[in-house]
Amino acid sequence: MSNYHIKHFEEYFHIYRKSINNPEGFWEELAEEHFVWHKKWNNILSWNFETPEVKWFEGAKLNVAENCVDRHLRTRANKTAILFEPNNPNEPAQHITYQELYHRVCKMANVLKQQGVKKGDRVCIYLPMIPELAVSLLACARIGAIHSVVFAGFSSSALEARISDSSCKVVITSDKSYRGSKTINLKEIVDEGVKNCPSVEKILVVQRVDGQVEMQEGRDLWIQSLLDAADADCPIEIMDAEDPLFILYTSGSTGKPKGMVHTSAGYMVYVAYTFKNIFQYRENDVYWCTADIGWITGHSYIVYGPLANGATTVLFEGVPSYPNFGRFWETIEKHKVSIFYTAPTAIRSLAKESLEYVEKYDLSSLKVLGSVGEPINEEAWHWYNDNIGKKHSPIVDTWWQTETGGILISPIPFVTPTKPTYATLPFIGIQPALMDDQGEELKGNQVEGRLCIKFPWPGIARTIWGNHERYKETYFSTFKGKYFTGDGAFRDEVGYYRITGRVDDVIIVSGHNLTTAPIEDAINEHPAVAESAIVGFEHNIKGNALYGFVMLKETGEDRNQDNLRKEINQQISDKIGPIAKLDKIQFVEGLPKTRSGKIMRRILRKIANKDFSNLGDTSTLLNPEIVESIIKDVL
Ligand code: 6R9
C-alpha cells in the first residue's frame, strides 16, 4: 500500500507534487494496487476541457459493486459493513456483515433482472434511509443498471421531473417512511409522481411501516416476497471504465435539475482514496456520515467510499432532534463512532440547544470530525471542536460538489494543521485556480477570486444526462479550458483556501465586491445569534446595500432589538470593516433552506427587494412555511 495513506505534512507535499507532475502515473499506481480489474486500461487519461471530455482508465473492465462487497469476503466476511440505526432508538440496530450484504445485494440484483432491468437501464430509487437503499444502489451497480436516487423528501413533481428526464424503467420505494415523530406516505407521492411517466414499468415497494398503501395491479409489487424467492448469488456484469454508474440530480439555483452523470472506474478510485485519507480511516473505525444517501455526500461517503475500503458505515434513518437533541451524541456513544461527518446546518441547530444534551454522553470514541455542505462559520467550528471533538479530534472542512464526485479541498487530519473556516489545501491531484473578473488567473497568495480547477481528477462528472451542451455551458465556458465551480474563494498567506460562498451571491456595495460567508461569520459570532444570511437590496446611493436575516438563539430572555442591531454592526465593522455594515437587520424565526440544509439566499434576495410575486420554485425547500413569516415582517 505504498502511497495509500498519507501520514505527515511533508509526505502530503511530496505526494501532491508527484500527483501534479505525473497524474497518469500517480493514479495508475493507485488503481493497480487496490482494486479488482477484469482487464487493465489501454489509456489512463484522455481529456479536453473545451469539448469537454474526460476519460479515465479507458479500456479497463471492472464492476464497482464487486469492489465494494465481494472483494472483502475473503478477509472481512463477518465484519459489519452497514450498521443500521433506526429512527426509533428503541428499535434494535442492525449489524449487516459483508457476507450478508453480499447476499442481500445479489437477491436485489436478481429481482431487478427478473423485472426486466438490463445493463444501461435507469432505475429510480426513492427510499428512506433504510438498508434497502444502500442495497439497491449496489444491486444496480452489480448488474450495470444506472441508479438515479431521488431524496425521499422531494415532492411528487420533483420526483416526476427526475424520473422523466432519464426515463427510468423501474422505481424502488417504500410504503411509508419514518421521520422523527412523523410518518410520510412515500408510495402515495410516487403514485402521483409517475402519472405522467410512461417509461415506468414497475414499482417495487419495500414495507417499512404498516403496508397500508394502494398497490396497482400489474405495476406495483411488494419486494420482500420477490427477495425471499430470489437466488442469493448473482453474477456481476462486467463494465467498461467509462460506463455510467449513476445519475444524481443537482438543482442549482435556476432552471431544471441537472442530471450529473458519474462513471465507474474513476469515481470508484477517487472516492476510495479520498475516504481513506481525508478521514484517516483505519480498519477498526466506526464511521458515520449523517447525510442522506439522496445527496452526493451519501453516495460517495456513506456507500461507495467506505465500502470500497471495507469499512463499517452507519446508516441513520432518523433526524438530529428526535426523540431529543441528544440523538447524534447518544448514537456516537452507543456505536462507539470514531469518525463523524456532518453539516454546518446540523451543527448550528444543535449548538443552539443546551449543552446538557452533549454532556450526557461519552464521546471519547471520536477521532476525526468532518463538515460538508456550506461554509462552516467560526462560531460553529469552535462549538464543534470544543464540545464534540474536545479539542483533540481534528475537523476536516471538506469542500466539494455533486459535480466533483468526491472531496477536492480539505485538510488531512493529523497531517494538515487546521484553521477555522478554511477548507485549507487541495487534495492530492487537485489543481485549483482563482480567477479574476477579466478571466485572468490570480497568482500568488492573499488573493480572492472565482474558484476553478485546471486539470481533471478521476471523480469529475462526465456530462449532464441528455444535455452535454448544458454541461459545457455551465462549467466550461466561463473560463476557457477550466472547470468553473460557481464558488468564490480566498487564498491566504500560506496558500490555504477559504470558500467565501457562491459567486451568484456576491453583493457589490459602493463598488466593493462582498462575499457572504465572511460577513455571516462575523454576525454569527454575536453570542445571541444562532444563524444568519445576508443578501443585497437596491439602494439609490450605494447601488446595493446589505440586508441581514438573523435568527437568534432561544435563551428565553427578551433582548432589545435595536441594541442587538448596533452590536451586530459593530462586530461586522470590527471584523471586516464599515463597508460591510448592514443597512437592515430583520430578526427571523428561521431561514429558508434547501432540503440538504443549504441557506436559499435567492429567495431572501427577492424578499429583501420586495419582489414577492416571483419567488421561484419553493417546493424544494425544507421549510416553505418560513417564507411567509419572513415576508410578513420584511423591513
Ligand atoms: C458536497 C456538496 C455544492 C456546494 C458547493 C459550495 C457548498 C460544500 C462546502 C461548501 C464551503 C464547504 N459547499 N461544501 N462551501 N465549505 N466545506 O455539498 O455538494 O450539494 O452539490 O453542493 O456546496 O457552494 O459549490 P452539493
Short mmCIF file of N, CA, C and O in Angstrom, two decimals, residues 376-379 381-382 385 395 397 417-424 496 498 521:
data_model
loop_
_atom_site.label_atom_id
_atom_site.label_comp_id
_atom_site.label_asym_id
_atom_site.label_seq_id
_atom_site.Cartn_x
_atom_site.Cartn_y
_atom_site.Cartn_z
N ILE A 376 -18.44 26.51 6.95
CA ILE A 376 -18.71 26.40 8.39
C ILE A 376 -18.20 27.68 9.04
O ILE A 376 -17.04 28.04 8.90
N ASN A 377 -19.11 28.37 9.73
CA ASN A 377 -18.71 29.64 10.34
C ASN A 377 -17.87 29.38 11.57
O ASN A 377 -17.89 28.30 12.15
N GLU A 378 -17.13 30.41 11.95
CA GLU A 378 -16.14 30.24 13.01
C GLU A 378 -16.75 29.79 14.34
O GLU A 378 -16.23 28.90 15.01
N GLU A 379 -17.88 30.39 14.67
CA GLU A 379 -18.54 30.06 15.93
C GLU A 379 -18.95 28.57 15.96
O GLU A 379 -18.72 27.88 16.95
N TRP A 381 -17.66 26.19 14.18
CA TRP A 381 -16.41 25.42 14.16
C TRP A 381 -15.91 25.22 15.58
O TRP A 381 -15.56 24.10 15.99
N HIS A 382 -15.89 26.32 16.34
CA HIS A 382 -15.38 26.22 17.72
C HIS A 382 -16.29 25.38 18.61
O HIS A 382 -15.83 24.61 19.44
N ASN A 385 -15.56 21.86 17.70
CA ASN A 385 -14.21 21.50 18.15
C ASN A 385 -14.16 21.33 19.68
O ASN A 385 -13.61 20.36 20.19
N ILE A 395 -10.96 18.73 12.85
CA ILE A 395 -12.14 18.91 12.00
C ILE A 395 -11.69 19.02 10.56
O ILE A 395 -10.88 19.89 10.23
N ASP A 397 -12.83 20.26 7.18
CA ASP A 397 -13.83 21.07 6.48
C ASP A 397 -13.66 20.74 5.01
O ASP A 397 -12.74 21.21 4.36
N PRO A 417 -2.37 21.17 9.44
CA PRO A 417 -2.87 21.98 10.56
C PRO A 417 -4.17 22.67 10.15
O PRO A 417 -4.25 23.26 9.07
N THR A 418 -5.21 22.56 10.97
CA THR A 418 -6.50 23.13 10.58
C THR A 418 -6.56 24.61 10.95
O THR A 418 -5.78 25.10 11.75
N LYS A 419 -7.52 25.29 10.34
CA LYS A 419 -7.74 26.71 10.60
C LYS A 419 -9.22 26.96 10.42
O LYS A 419 -9.76 26.65 9.34
N PRO A 420 -9.91 27.47 11.45
CA PRO A 420 -11.36 27.61 11.33
C PRO A 420 -11.76 28.40 10.09
O PRO A 420 -11.09 29.37 9.74
N THR A 421 -12.83 27.93 9.45
CA THR A 421 -13.44 28.48 8.22
C THR A 421 -12.60 28.22 6.96
O THR A 421 -13.00 28.63 5.88
N TYR A 422 -11.50 27.57 7.08
CA TYR A 422 -10.67 27.27 5.91
C TYR A 422 -10.76 25.78 5.55
O TYR A 422 -10.56 24.93 6.41
N ALA A 423 -11.05 25.52 4.28
CA ALA A 423 -11.01 24.13 3.81
C ALA A 423 -9.55 23.72 3.57
O ALA A 423 -9.27 22.57 3.23
N THR A 424 -8.66 24.65 3.75
CA THR A 424 -7.19 24.50 3.68
C THR A 424 -6.66 24.16 2.29
O THR A 424 -6.79 24.98 1.39
N TYR A 496 -3.68 28.50 1.98
CA TYR A 496 -4.92 27.84 2.40
C TYR A 496 -6.11 28.50 1.70
O TYR A 496 -6.15 29.72 1.56
N ARG A 498 -10.12 29.46 1.56
CA ARG A 498 -11.36 29.66 2.29
C ARG A 498 -12.46 29.87 1.26
O ARG A 498 -12.36 30.76 0.40
N ASP A 521 -20.25 35.11 9.00
CA ASP A 521 -19.39 34.61 10.06
C ASP A 521 -19.27 35.61 11.21
O ASP A 521 -19.36 35.27 12.39
#
